[in-house]
Amino acid sequence: MPPATAPAIPRHIAVIMDGNGRWAERRRRPRIIGHRAGARAVNICIDFCLERGVRALTLFAFSSENWGRPQEEVGALMKLFLNALDREVEELDRRGVRVRFIGERERFSASIRERMHAAEHQTRANTRLDLVVAASYGGRQDIAQAARALATDVAEGRLRAEDIDEAAVAAKMALADLPPPDLFIRTGGDHRISNFLLWQLAYTELWFTELLWPELDAATLQHALDDFAGRERRFGLTSAQVADVAPEKNPA
Ligand code: FPP
Protein backbone atom coordinates (compact mmCIF):
# COMPACT_ATOMS: atom_id res chain seq x y z
CA MET A 1 0.00 0.00 0.00
CA PRO A 2 1.31 3.50 -0.77
CA PRO A 3 2.23 5.83 2.11
CA ALA A 4 -0.99 7.48 3.35
CA THR A 5 0.64 10.68 4.54
CA ALA A 6 2.50 12.85 2.08
CA PRO A 7 6.13 13.29 2.99
CA ALA A 8 6.83 17.04 3.18
CA ILE A 9 9.44 16.65 0.46
CA PRO A 10 8.28 14.74 -2.60
CA ARG A 11 10.50 11.80 -3.41
CA HIS A 12 9.89 12.17 -7.11
CA ILE A 13 8.84 15.23 -9.13
CA ALA A 14 7.68 15.03 -12.75
CA VAL A 15 7.68 18.19 -14.86
CA ILE A 16 6.17 19.40 -18.13
CA MET A 17 8.39 22.32 -19.10
CA ASP A 18 5.96 24.35 -21.19
CA GLY A 19 6.10 27.91 -22.49
CA ASN A 20 9.54 28.25 -24.08
CA GLY A 21 8.09 29.27 -27.43
CA ARG A 22 5.74 31.89 -25.98
CA TRP A 23 8.54 33.29 -23.81
CA ALA A 24 10.60 33.92 -26.95
CA GLU A 25 7.67 35.17 -29.03
CA ARG A 26 6.80 37.76 -26.36
CA ARG A 27 10.33 39.07 -26.81
CA ARG A 28 10.01 38.92 -30.61
CA ARG A 29 12.83 36.38 -30.71
CA PRO A 30 12.99 33.01 -32.50
CA ARG A 31 11.47 30.12 -30.54
CA ILE A 32 14.85 28.43 -30.14
CA ILE A 33 15.95 31.33 -27.92
CA GLY A 34 13.13 30.27 -25.60
CA HIS A 35 14.38 26.68 -25.59
CA ARG A 36 17.89 27.92 -24.72
CA ALA A 37 16.44 29.90 -21.83
CA GLY A 38 14.52 26.73 -20.95
CA ALA A 39 17.78 24.81 -20.66
CA ARG A 40 18.91 27.31 -17.97
CA ALA A 41 15.66 26.68 -16.09
CA VAL A 42 16.44 22.94 -16.19
CA ASN A 43 19.59 23.66 -14.20
CA ILE A 44 17.63 25.72 -11.66
CA CYS A 45 15.24 22.79 -11.23
CA ILE A 46 18.05 20.24 -10.78
CA ASP A 47 19.84 22.50 -8.25
CA PHE A 48 16.60 22.87 -6.31
CA CYS A 49 16.01 19.11 -6.16
CA LEU A 50 19.58 18.49 -5.00
CA GLU A 51 19.29 21.15 -2.28
CA ARG A 52 15.92 19.92 -0.99
CA GLY A 53 16.72 16.21 -1.06
CA VAL A 54 14.25 15.25 -3.80
CA ARG A 55 15.45 11.82 -4.98
CA ALA A 56 14.07 11.69 -8.52
CA LEU A 57 13.22 14.27 -11.17
CA THR A 58 11.60 13.37 -14.50
CA LEU A 59 11.57 16.07 -17.19
CA PHE A 60 9.46 15.95 -20.35
CA ALA A 61 12.03 17.28 -22.83
CA PHE A 62 10.53 16.10 -26.12
CA SER A 63 7.27 14.28 -26.78
CA SER A 64 6.61 11.73 -29.51
CA GLU A 65 4.39 14.41 -31.08
CA ASN A 66 7.12 17.10 -31.04
CA TRP A 67 8.73 15.49 -34.13
CA GLY A 68 5.88 17.11 -36.06
CA ARG A 69 7.09 20.67 -35.29
CA PRO A 70 8.72 22.72 -38.08
CA GLN A 71 11.94 21.05 -39.18
CA GLU A 72 13.97 24.11 -38.25
CA GLU A 73 12.76 23.99 -34.64
CA VAL A 74 13.30 20.22 -34.33
CA GLY A 75 16.84 20.59 -35.74
CA ALA A 76 17.64 23.43 -33.34
CA LEU A 77 16.28 21.42 -30.39
CA MET A 78 18.46 18.44 -31.37
CA LYS A 79 21.50 20.73 -31.43
CA LEU A 80 20.53 22.05 -28.01
CA PHE A 81 20.20 18.50 -26.60
CA LEU A 82 23.58 17.57 -28.06
CA ASN A 83 25.25 20.65 -26.55
CA ALA A 84 23.58 20.08 -23.19
CA LEU A 85 24.78 16.47 -23.16
CA ASP A 86 28.33 17.59 -23.98
CA ARG A 87 28.32 20.44 -21.49
CA GLU A 88 26.43 19.22 -18.44
CA VAL A 89 27.23 15.56 -17.87
CA GLU A 90 30.59 16.08 -16.09
CA GLU A 91 29.00 18.46 -13.61
CA LEU A 92 25.95 16.24 -13.07
CA ASP A 93 28.26 13.31 -12.41
CA ARG A 94 30.36 15.36 -9.97
CA ARG A 95 27.18 16.26 -8.08
CA GLY A 96 26.01 12.67 -7.71
CA VAL A 97 23.23 12.73 -10.32
CA ARG A 98 22.35 9.51 -12.16
CA VAL A 99 21.04 10.33 -15.63
CA ARG A 100 18.78 8.21 -17.79
CA PHE A 101 16.58 8.64 -20.84
CA ILE A 102 13.17 7.16 -21.51
CA GLY A 103 11.34 7.13 -24.85
CA GLU A 104 11.95 6.03 -28.42
CA ARG A 105 15.70 6.41 -28.47
CA GLU A 106 16.02 4.87 -31.92
CA ARG A 107 14.43 7.97 -33.46
CA PHE A 108 17.40 10.15 -32.47
CA SER A 109 20.61 10.51 -34.48
CA ALA A 110 23.52 8.18 -33.78
CA SER A 111 25.51 11.03 -32.17
CA ILE A 112 22.72 11.84 -29.71
CA ARG A 113 22.15 8.13 -28.94
CA GLU A 114 25.86 7.67 -28.26
CA ARG A 115 25.93 10.62 -25.87
CA MET A 116 22.79 9.41 -24.11
CA HIS A 117 24.44 6.05 -23.60
CA ALA A 118 27.70 7.66 -22.45
CA ALA A 119 25.86 9.90 -19.95
CA GLU A 120 23.97 6.92 -18.51
CA HIS A 121 27.14 4.87 -18.30
CA GLN A 122 29.25 7.60 -16.69
CA THR A 123 26.66 8.43 -14.02
CA ARG A 124 25.28 4.92 -13.38
CA ALA A 125 26.66 4.55 -9.84
CA ASN A 126 25.39 7.91 -8.53
CA THR A 127 22.72 7.94 -5.87
CA ARG A 128 21.91 11.53 -4.87
CA LEU A 129 19.35 12.28 -7.57
CA ASP A 130 17.86 10.23 -10.40
CA LEU A 131 17.41 12.57 -13.36
CA VAL A 132 15.14 11.07 -16.00
CA VAL A 133 14.87 12.85 -19.33
CA ALA A 134 11.79 11.82 -21.31
CA ALA A 135 12.76 12.23 -24.97
CA SER A 136 10.52 11.14 -27.83
CA TYR A 137 8.37 9.79 -25.03
CA GLY A 138 4.61 9.25 -24.93
CA GLY A 139 2.55 7.77 -22.10
CA ARG A 140 0.38 5.69 -24.43
CA GLN A 141 3.45 4.43 -26.23
CA ASP A 142 4.90 3.43 -22.82
CA ILE A 143 1.74 1.45 -22.00
CA ALA A 144 1.81 -0.17 -25.47
CA GLN A 145 5.43 -1.28 -25.05
CA ALA A 146 4.57 -2.77 -21.64
CA ALA A 147 1.66 -4.68 -23.21
CA ARG A 148 3.98 -5.92 -25.95
CA ALA A 149 6.57 -7.09 -23.42
CA LEU A 150 3.91 -8.95 -21.40
CA ALA A 151 2.50 -10.55 -24.56
CA THR A 152 6.00 -11.73 -25.47
CA ASP A 153 6.45 -13.23 -22.00
CA VAL A 154 3.15 -15.10 -22.40
CA ALA A 155 3.98 -16.26 -25.94
CA GLU A 156 7.36 -17.56 -24.80
CA GLY A 157 5.94 -19.34 -21.76
CA ARG A 158 7.45 -17.17 -18.98
CA LEU A 159 4.07 -15.83 -17.83
CA ARG A 160 0.45 -16.98 -17.79
CA ALA A 161 -2.15 -14.48 -19.09
CA GLU A 162 -4.23 -14.93 -15.92
CA ASP A 163 -1.25 -13.82 -13.81
CA ILE A 164 -1.11 -10.36 -15.42
CA ASP A 165 -2.06 -7.91 -12.70
CA GLU A 166 -1.22 -4.26 -11.93
CA ALA A 167 2.16 -5.18 -10.49
CA ALA A 168 3.06 -7.12 -13.63
CA VAL A 169 2.16 -4.16 -15.84
CA ALA A 170 3.96 -1.69 -13.55
CA ALA A 171 7.12 -3.78 -13.77
CA LYS A 172 7.22 -3.33 -17.56
CA MET A 173 6.60 0.44 -17.56
CA ALA A 174 9.34 3.05 -17.79
CA LEU A 175 10.54 4.11 -14.30
CA ALA A 176 9.51 0.74 -12.80
CA ASP A 177 12.41 0.98 -10.35
CA LEU A 178 11.50 4.45 -9.03
CA PRO A 179 8.67 5.47 -6.70
CA PRO A 180 5.86 7.01 -8.79
CA PRO A 181 5.95 10.81 -8.93
CA ASP A 182 4.52 12.42 -5.78
CA LEU A 183 4.25 15.80 -7.46
CA PHE A 184 3.63 16.83 -11.06
CA ILE A 185 4.43 20.39 -12.10
CA ARG A 186 3.39 22.00 -15.38
CA THR A 187 4.35 25.53 -16.35
CA GLY A 188 2.82 27.57 -19.17
CA GLY A 189 -0.79 27.82 -18.02
CA ASP A 190 -2.33 24.69 -19.55
CA HIS A 191 -4.00 22.16 -17.27
CA ARG A 192 -3.27 18.95 -19.11
CA ILE A 193 -1.12 15.84 -18.77
CA SER A 194 -0.44 15.81 -22.53
CA ASN A 195 0.39 12.09 -22.83
CA PHE A 196 3.16 12.29 -20.21
CA LEU A 197 3.46 9.50 -17.61
CA LEU A 198 -0.14 8.27 -17.85
CA TRP A 199 0.27 5.11 -15.78
CA GLN A 200 2.74 6.51 -13.27
CA LEU A 201 0.72 9.68 -12.47
CA ALA A 202 -2.36 7.80 -11.19
CA TYR A 203 -2.07 9.18 -7.61
CA THR A 204 0.29 12.10 -8.21
CA GLU A 205 -0.55 15.55 -6.86
CA LEU A 206 -0.91 17.96 -9.79
CA TRP A 207 0.35 21.56 -9.64
CA PHE A 208 0.03 24.12 -12.42
CA THR A 209 1.42 27.61 -12.87
CA GLU A 210 0.87 30.34 -15.45
CA LEU A 211 4.60 31.10 -15.41
CA LEU A 212 6.46 30.15 -18.57
CA TRP A 213 9.23 27.56 -18.18
CA PRO A 214 12.14 30.00 -18.75
CA GLU A 215 10.74 32.15 -15.92
CA LEU A 216 11.10 29.32 -13.40
CA ASP A 217 12.93 30.14 -10.18
CA ALA A 218 13.50 28.51 -6.80
CA ALA A 219 10.67 30.53 -5.21
CA THR A 220 8.15 29.04 -7.66
CA LEU A 221 9.38 25.52 -6.97
CA GLN A 222 9.21 26.21 -3.24
CA HIS A 223 5.62 27.39 -3.71
CA ALA A 224 4.80 24.05 -5.38
CA LEU A 225 6.46 22.15 -2.51
CA ASP A 226 4.60 24.19 0.14
CA ASP A 227 1.33 23.48 -1.61
CA PHE A 228 2.21 19.77 -1.84
CA ALA A 229 3.08 19.61 1.87
CA GLY A 230 -0.40 20.93 2.72
CA ARG A 231 -2.29 18.33 0.72
CA GLU A 232 -3.86 15.20 2.11
CA ARG A 233 -3.16 12.17 -0.05
CA ARG A 234 -5.84 9.56 0.46
CA PHE A 235 -5.09 6.98 -2.25
CA GLY A 236 -8.82 6.15 -2.40
CA LEU A 237 -9.22 5.85 1.41
CA THR A 238 -11.23 8.13 3.72
CA SER A 239 -9.69 11.02 5.66
CA ALA A 240 -10.28 9.12 8.93
CA GLN A 241 -8.46 6.06 7.65
CA VAL A 242 -5.57 8.18 6.45
CA ALA A 243 -5.33 9.89 9.86
CA ASP A 244 -5.13 6.43 11.46
CA VAL A 245 -2.00 5.54 9.56
CA ALA A 246 0.75 7.51 11.23
CA PRO A 247 3.78 8.14 9.04
CA GLU A 248 6.07 6.22 11.40
CA LYS A 249 3.87 3.12 10.97
CA ASN A 250 3.94 3.53 7.26
CA PRO A 251 7.33 4.83 6.21
CA ALA A 252 7.63 6.15 2.68
C1 FPP B 1 7.80 23.15 -24.48
O1 FPP B 1 7.68 24.54 -24.75
C2 FPP B 1 9.20 22.75 -24.46
C3 FPP B 1 9.79 21.85 -25.29
C4 FPP B 1 9.08 21.14 -26.37
C5 FPP B 1 11.24 21.56 -25.21
C6 FPP B 1 11.80 21.45 -23.83
C7 FPP B 1 13.24 21.67 -23.91
C8 FPP B 1 13.97 22.37 -23.02
C9 FPP B 1 13.44 22.93 -21.77
C10 FPP B 1 15.39 22.63 -23.34
C11 FPP B 1 16.45 21.79 -22.83
C12 FPP B 1 16.10 20.53 -22.12
C13 FPP B 1 17.05 19.67 -21.67
C14 FPP B 1 16.63 18.45 -20.92
C15 FPP B 1 18.49 19.93 -21.87
P1 FPP B 1 6.89 24.98 -26.05
O2 FPP B 1 7.89 25.16 -27.15
O3 FPP B 1 5.79 24.02 -26.35
O4 FPP B 1 6.33 26.37 -25.61
P2 FPP B 1 4.99 27.07 -26.12
O5 FPP B 1 3.84 26.26 -25.55
O6 FPP B 1 5.07 28.43 -25.52
O7 FPP B 1 5.04 27.08 -27.62
Tab-separated table of C-alpha atoms and ligand atoms in Angstrom:
chain	number	residue	atom	x	y	z
A	1	MET	CA	0.000	0.000	0.000
A	2	PRO	CA	1.308	3.500	-0.766
A	3	PRO	CA	2.230	5.835	2.114
A	4	ALA	CA	-0.986	7.480	3.352
A	5	THR	CA	0.636	10.678	4.540
A	6	ALA	CA	2.500	12.846	2.077
A	7	PRO	CA	6.125	13.286	2.994
A	8	ALA	CA	6.831	17.035	3.175
A	9	ILE	CA	9.443	16.647	0.456
A	10	PRO	CA	8.276	14.738	-2.604
A	11	ARG	CA	10.504	11.803	-3.414
A	12	HIS	CA	9.892	12.172	-7.112
A	13	ILE	CA	8.837	15.227	-9.128
A	14	ALA	CA	7.684	15.035	-12.755
A	15	VAL	CA	7.684	18.192	-14.859
A	16	ILE	CA	6.171	19.396	-18.127
A	17	MET	CA	8.387	22.321	-19.103
A	18	ASP	CA	5.957	24.352	-21.188
A	19	GLY	CA	6.101	27.910	-22.489
A	20	ASN	CA	9.544	28.250	-24.077
A	21	GLY	CA	8.093	29.269	-27.434
A	22	ARG	CA	5.744	31.895	-25.981
A	23	TRP	CA	8.539	33.287	-23.810
A	24	ALA	CA	10.604	33.924	-26.948
A	25	GLU	CA	7.666	35.173	-29.030
A	26	ARG	CA	6.802	37.762	-26.356
A	27	ARG	CA	10.328	39.074	-26.809
A	28	ARG	CA	10.013	38.916	-30.607
A	29	ARG	CA	12.830	36.380	-30.713
A	30	PRO	CA	12.992	33.010	-32.498
A	31	ARG	CA	11.470	30.116	-30.543
A	32	ILE	CA	14.848	28.430	-30.136
A	33	ILE	CA	15.949	31.334	-27.920
A	34	GLY	CA	13.126	30.274	-25.603
A	35	HIS	CA	14.383	26.682	-25.590
A	36	ARG	CA	17.887	27.921	-24.718
A	37	ALA	CA	16.439	29.902	-21.829
A	38	GLY	CA	14.516	26.734	-20.949
A	39	ALA	CA	17.775	24.813	-20.658
A	40	ARG	CA	18.911	27.307	-17.973
A	41	ALA	CA	15.660	26.683	-16.085
A	42	VAL	CA	16.436	22.942	-16.190
A	43	ASN	CA	19.595	23.663	-14.201
A	44	ILE	CA	17.633	25.720	-11.662
A	45	CYS	CA	15.237	22.793	-11.226
A	46	ILE	CA	18.053	20.245	-10.777
A	47	ASP	CA	19.843	22.504	-8.246
A	48	PHE	CA	16.597	22.871	-6.313
A	49	CYS	CA	16.014	19.105	-6.163
A	50	LEU	CA	19.583	18.490	-4.995
A	51	GLU	CA	19.287	21.148	-2.281
A	52	ARG	CA	15.916	19.917	-0.992
A	53	GLY	CA	16.721	16.210	-1.064
A	54	VAL	CA	14.251	15.246	-3.803
A	55	ARG	CA	15.447	11.819	-4.980
A	56	ALA	CA	14.075	11.685	-8.521
A	57	LEU	CA	13.219	14.267	-11.169
A	58	THR	CA	11.596	13.375	-14.498
A	59	LEU	CA	11.567	16.069	-17.190
A	60	PHE	CA	9.462	15.949	-20.354
A	61	ALA	CA	12.029	17.281	-22.830
A	62	PHE	CA	10.529	16.105	-26.118
A	63	SER	CA	7.274	14.285	-26.781
A	64	SER	CA	6.614	11.726	-29.508
A	65	GLU	CA	4.386	14.411	-31.078
A	66	ASN	CA	7.120	17.100	-31.044
A	67	TRP	CA	8.729	15.489	-34.130
A	68	GLY	CA	5.880	17.114	-36.060
A	69	ARG	CA	7.091	20.669	-35.288
A	70	PRO	CA	8.723	22.721	-38.078
A	71	GLN	CA	11.941	21.048	-39.180
A	72	GLU	CA	13.968	24.109	-38.254
A	73	GLU	CA	12.758	23.994	-34.635
A	74	VAL	CA	13.302	20.218	-34.329
A	75	GLY	CA	16.836	20.590	-35.738
A	76	ALA	CA	17.638	23.427	-33.337
A	77	LEU	CA	16.285	21.421	-30.389
A	78	MET	CA	18.465	18.443	-31.370
A	79	LYS	CA	21.504	20.726	-31.428
A	80	LEU	CA	20.532	22.045	-28.011
A	81	PHE	CA	20.202	18.503	-26.598
A	82	LEU	CA	23.581	17.571	-28.063
A	83	ASN	CA	25.253	20.648	-26.547
A	84	ALA	CA	23.577	20.077	-23.189
A	85	LEU	CA	24.776	16.467	-23.158
A	86	ASP	CA	28.331	17.595	-23.980
A	87	ARG	CA	28.319	20.445	-21.488
A	88	GLU	CA	26.428	19.222	-18.444
A	89	VAL	CA	27.225	15.561	-17.870
A	90	GLU	CA	30.585	16.076	-16.091
A	91	GLU	CA	29.002	18.456	-13.610
A	92	LEU	CA	25.953	16.241	-13.066
A	93	ASP	CA	28.259	13.309	-12.405
A	94	ARG	CA	30.356	15.356	-9.967
A	95	ARG	CA	27.177	16.259	-8.082
A	96	GLY	CA	26.006	12.673	-7.711
A	97	VAL	CA	23.232	12.729	-10.323
A	98	ARG	CA	22.349	9.512	-12.163
A	99	VAL	CA	21.043	10.334	-15.635
A	100	ARG	CA	18.784	8.211	-17.794
A	101	PHE	CA	16.582	8.638	-20.843
A	102	ILE	CA	13.166	7.159	-21.512
A	103	GLY	CA	11.344	7.134	-24.854
A	104	GLU	CA	11.952	6.028	-28.419
A	105	ARG	CA	15.700	6.410	-28.472
A	106	GLU	CA	16.016	4.867	-31.917
A	107	ARG	CA	14.427	7.967	-33.455
A	108	PHE	CA	17.405	10.147	-32.468
A	109	SER	CA	20.611	10.512	-34.483
A	110	ALA	CA	23.518	8.182	-33.776
A	111	SER	CA	25.511	11.030	-32.169
A	112	ILE	CA	22.716	11.841	-29.711
A	113	ARG	CA	22.152	8.134	-28.940
A	114	GLU	CA	25.864	7.668	-28.256
A	115	ARG	CA	25.933	10.625	-25.869
A	116	MET	CA	22.790	9.409	-24.115
A	117	HIS	CA	24.436	6.055	-23.599
A	118	ALA	CA	27.702	7.658	-22.446
A	119	ALA	CA	25.859	9.898	-19.953
A	120	GLU	CA	23.975	6.920	-18.508
A	121	HIS	CA	27.138	4.870	-18.296
A	122	GLN	CA	29.249	7.602	-16.692
A	123	THR	CA	26.658	8.429	-14.020
A	124	ARG	CA	25.283	4.924	-13.380
A	125	ALA	CA	26.659	4.551	-9.838
A	126	ASN	CA	25.391	7.911	-8.534
A	127	THR	CA	22.717	7.937	-5.869
A	128	ARG	CA	21.915	11.528	-4.869
A	129	LEU	CA	19.352	12.275	-7.571
A	130	ASP	CA	17.855	10.226	-10.402
A	131	LEU	CA	17.410	12.566	-13.362
A	132	VAL	CA	15.139	11.070	-16.002
A	133	VAL	CA	14.865	12.845	-19.328
A	134	ALA	CA	11.786	11.816	-21.311
A	135	ALA	CA	12.763	12.234	-24.967
A	136	SER	CA	10.521	11.139	-27.825
A	137	TYR	CA	8.370	9.790	-25.026
A	138	GLY	CA	4.610	9.254	-24.934
A	139	GLY	CA	2.553	7.767	-22.095
A	140	ARG	CA	0.376	5.693	-24.425
A	141	GLN	CA	3.447	4.428	-26.233
A	142	ASP	CA	4.897	3.433	-22.820
A	143	ILE	CA	1.736	1.445	-21.997
A	144	ALA	CA	1.811	-0.168	-25.466
A	145	GLN	CA	5.435	-1.284	-25.052
A	146	ALA	CA	4.574	-2.774	-21.636
A	147	ALA	CA	1.657	-4.681	-23.212
A	148	ARG	CA	3.976	-5.924	-25.949
A	149	ALA	CA	6.571	-7.087	-23.418
A	150	LEU	CA	3.909	-8.953	-21.399
A	151	ALA	CA	2.500	-10.551	-24.560
A	152	THR	CA	6.002	-11.727	-25.470
A	153	ASP	CA	6.455	-13.232	-22.000
A	154	VAL	CA	3.151	-15.101	-22.396
A	155	ALA	CA	3.976	-16.260	-25.938
A	156	GLU	CA	7.363	-17.557	-24.796
A	157	GLY	CA	5.937	-19.335	-21.759
A	158	ARG	CA	7.454	-17.174	-18.980
A	159	LEU	CA	4.070	-15.832	-17.835
A	160	ARG	CA	0.449	-16.978	-17.792
A	161	ALA	CA	-2.146	-14.479	-19.092
A	162	GLU	CA	-4.225	-14.934	-15.925
A	163	ASP	CA	-1.246	-13.822	-13.813
A	164	ILE	CA	-1.112	-10.362	-15.423
A	165	ASP	CA	-2.058	-7.912	-12.698
A	166	GLU	CA	-1.224	-4.263	-11.934
A	167	ALA	CA	2.157	-5.184	-10.491
A	168	ALA	CA	3.064	-7.125	-13.634
A	169	VAL	CA	2.161	-4.162	-15.842
A	170	ALA	CA	3.959	-1.689	-13.546
A	171	ALA	CA	7.117	-3.780	-13.768
A	172	LYS	CA	7.222	-3.328	-17.555
A	173	MET	CA	6.599	0.435	-17.561
A	174	ALA	CA	9.342	3.047	-17.790
A	175	LEU	CA	10.536	4.107	-14.298
A	176	ALA	CA	9.510	0.736	-12.797
A	177	ASP	CA	12.414	0.980	-10.346
A	178	LEU	CA	11.503	4.455	-9.035
A	179	PRO	CA	8.675	5.472	-6.702
A	180	PRO	CA	5.861	7.007	-8.789
A	181	PRO	CA	5.948	10.808	-8.931
A	182	ASP	CA	4.520	12.424	-5.781
A	183	LEU	CA	4.250	15.798	-7.455
A	184	PHE	CA	3.631	16.828	-11.064
A	185	ILE	CA	4.429	20.386	-12.101
A	186	ARG	CA	3.388	21.999	-15.379
A	187	THR	CA	4.354	25.533	-16.349
A	188	GLY	CA	2.825	27.571	-19.168
A	189	GLY	CA	-0.790	27.819	-18.015
A	190	ASP	CA	-2.326	24.691	-19.549
A	191	HIS	CA	-4.004	22.163	-17.269
A	192	ARG	CA	-3.269	18.952	-19.107
A	193	ILE	CA	-1.122	15.840	-18.770
A	194	SER	CA	-0.444	15.808	-22.534
A	195	ASN	CA	0.389	12.094	-22.834
A	196	PHE	CA	3.165	12.293	-20.207
A	197	LEU	CA	3.464	9.496	-17.606
A	198	LEU	CA	-0.143	8.268	-17.849
A	199	TRP	CA	0.272	5.109	-15.780
A	200	GLN	CA	2.739	6.506	-13.268
A	201	LEU	CA	0.715	9.678	-12.465
A	202	ALA	CA	-2.360	7.799	-11.188
A	203	TYR	CA	-2.074	9.185	-7.614
A	204	THR	CA	0.293	12.096	-8.206
A	205	GLU	CA	-0.554	15.553	-6.862
A	206	LEU	CA	-0.909	17.961	-9.793
A	207	TRP	CA	0.351	21.556	-9.645
A	208	PHE	CA	0.032	24.123	-12.421
A	209	THR	CA	1.416	27.607	-12.865
A	210	GLU	CA	0.871	30.343	-15.451
A	211	LEU	CA	4.600	31.095	-15.409
A	212	LEU	CA	6.459	30.146	-18.566
A	213	TRP	CA	9.227	27.559	-18.177
A	214	PRO	CA	12.138	30.000	-18.752
A	215	GLU	CA	10.738	32.152	-15.917
A	216	LEU	CA	11.101	29.319	-13.401
A	217	ASP	CA	12.926	30.141	-10.179
A	218	ALA	CA	13.502	28.505	-6.800
A	219	ALA	CA	10.672	30.529	-5.208
A	220	THR	CA	8.147	29.044	-7.655
A	221	LEU	CA	9.381	25.525	-6.969
A	222	GLN	CA	9.209	26.212	-3.238
A	223	HIS	CA	5.619	27.389	-3.706
A	224	ALA	CA	4.802	24.050	-5.376
A	225	LEU	CA	6.455	22.154	-2.507
A	226	ASP	CA	4.602	24.187	0.139
A	227	ASP	CA	1.333	23.477	-1.611
A	228	PHE	CA	2.213	19.771	-1.838
A	229	ALA	CA	3.079	19.612	1.873
A	230	GLY	CA	-0.398	20.931	2.719
A	231	ARG	CA	-2.294	18.334	0.720
A	232	GLU	CA	-3.864	15.198	2.106
A	233	ARG	CA	-3.160	12.167	-0.049
A	234	ARG	CA	-5.845	9.564	0.461
A	235	PHE	CA	-5.091	6.976	-2.252
A	236	GLY	CA	-8.817	6.149	-2.401
A	237	LEU	CA	-9.222	5.847	1.408
A	238	THR	CA	-11.230	8.134	3.718
A	239	SER	CA	-9.686	11.022	5.661
A	240	ALA	CA	-10.285	9.124	8.927
A	241	GLN	CA	-8.459	6.063	7.646
A	242	VAL	CA	-5.570	8.180	6.448
A	243	ALA	CA	-5.334	9.887	9.860
A	244	ASP	CA	-5.133	6.433	11.464
A	245	VAL	CA	-2.005	5.539	9.555
A	246	ALA	CA	0.755	7.513	11.227
A	247	PRO	CA	3.779	8.142	9.042
A	248	GLU	CA	6.074	6.217	11.403
A	249	LYS	CA	3.872	3.120	10.966
A	250	ASN	CA	3.941	3.527	7.260
A	251	PRO	CA	7.332	4.831	6.214
A	252	ALA	CA	7.631	6.146	2.683
B	1	FPP	C1	7.802	23.150	-24.475
B	1	FPP	O1	7.680	24.537	-24.753
B	1	FPP	C2	9.201	22.749	-24.458
B	1	FPP	C3	9.795	21.854	-25.292
B	1	FPP	C4	9.081	21.137	-26.365
B	1	FPP	C5	11.236	21.563	-25.206
B	1	FPP	C6	11.800	21.452	-23.829
B	1	FPP	C7	13.241	21.669	-23.907
B	1	FPP	C8	13.967	22.373	-23.018
B	1	FPP	C9	13.438	22.933	-21.767
B	1	FPP	C10	15.385	22.635	-23.342
B	1	FPP	C11	16.447	21.790	-22.827
B	1	FPP	C12	16.105	20.528	-22.122
B	1	FPP	C13	17.046	19.669	-21.669
B	1	FPP	C14	16.629	18.450	-20.922
B	1	FPP	C15	18.494	19.931	-21.869
B	1	FPP	P1	6.894	24.979	-26.050
B	1	FPP	O2	7.891	25.156	-27.147
B	1	FPP	O3	5.795	24.020	-26.349
B	1	FPP	O4	6.329	26.368	-25.608
B	1	FPP	P2	4.992	27.072	-26.119
B	1	FPP	O5	3.843	26.264	-25.550
B	1	FPP	O6	5.072	28.426	-25.520
B	1	FPP	O7	5.036	27.077	-27.616
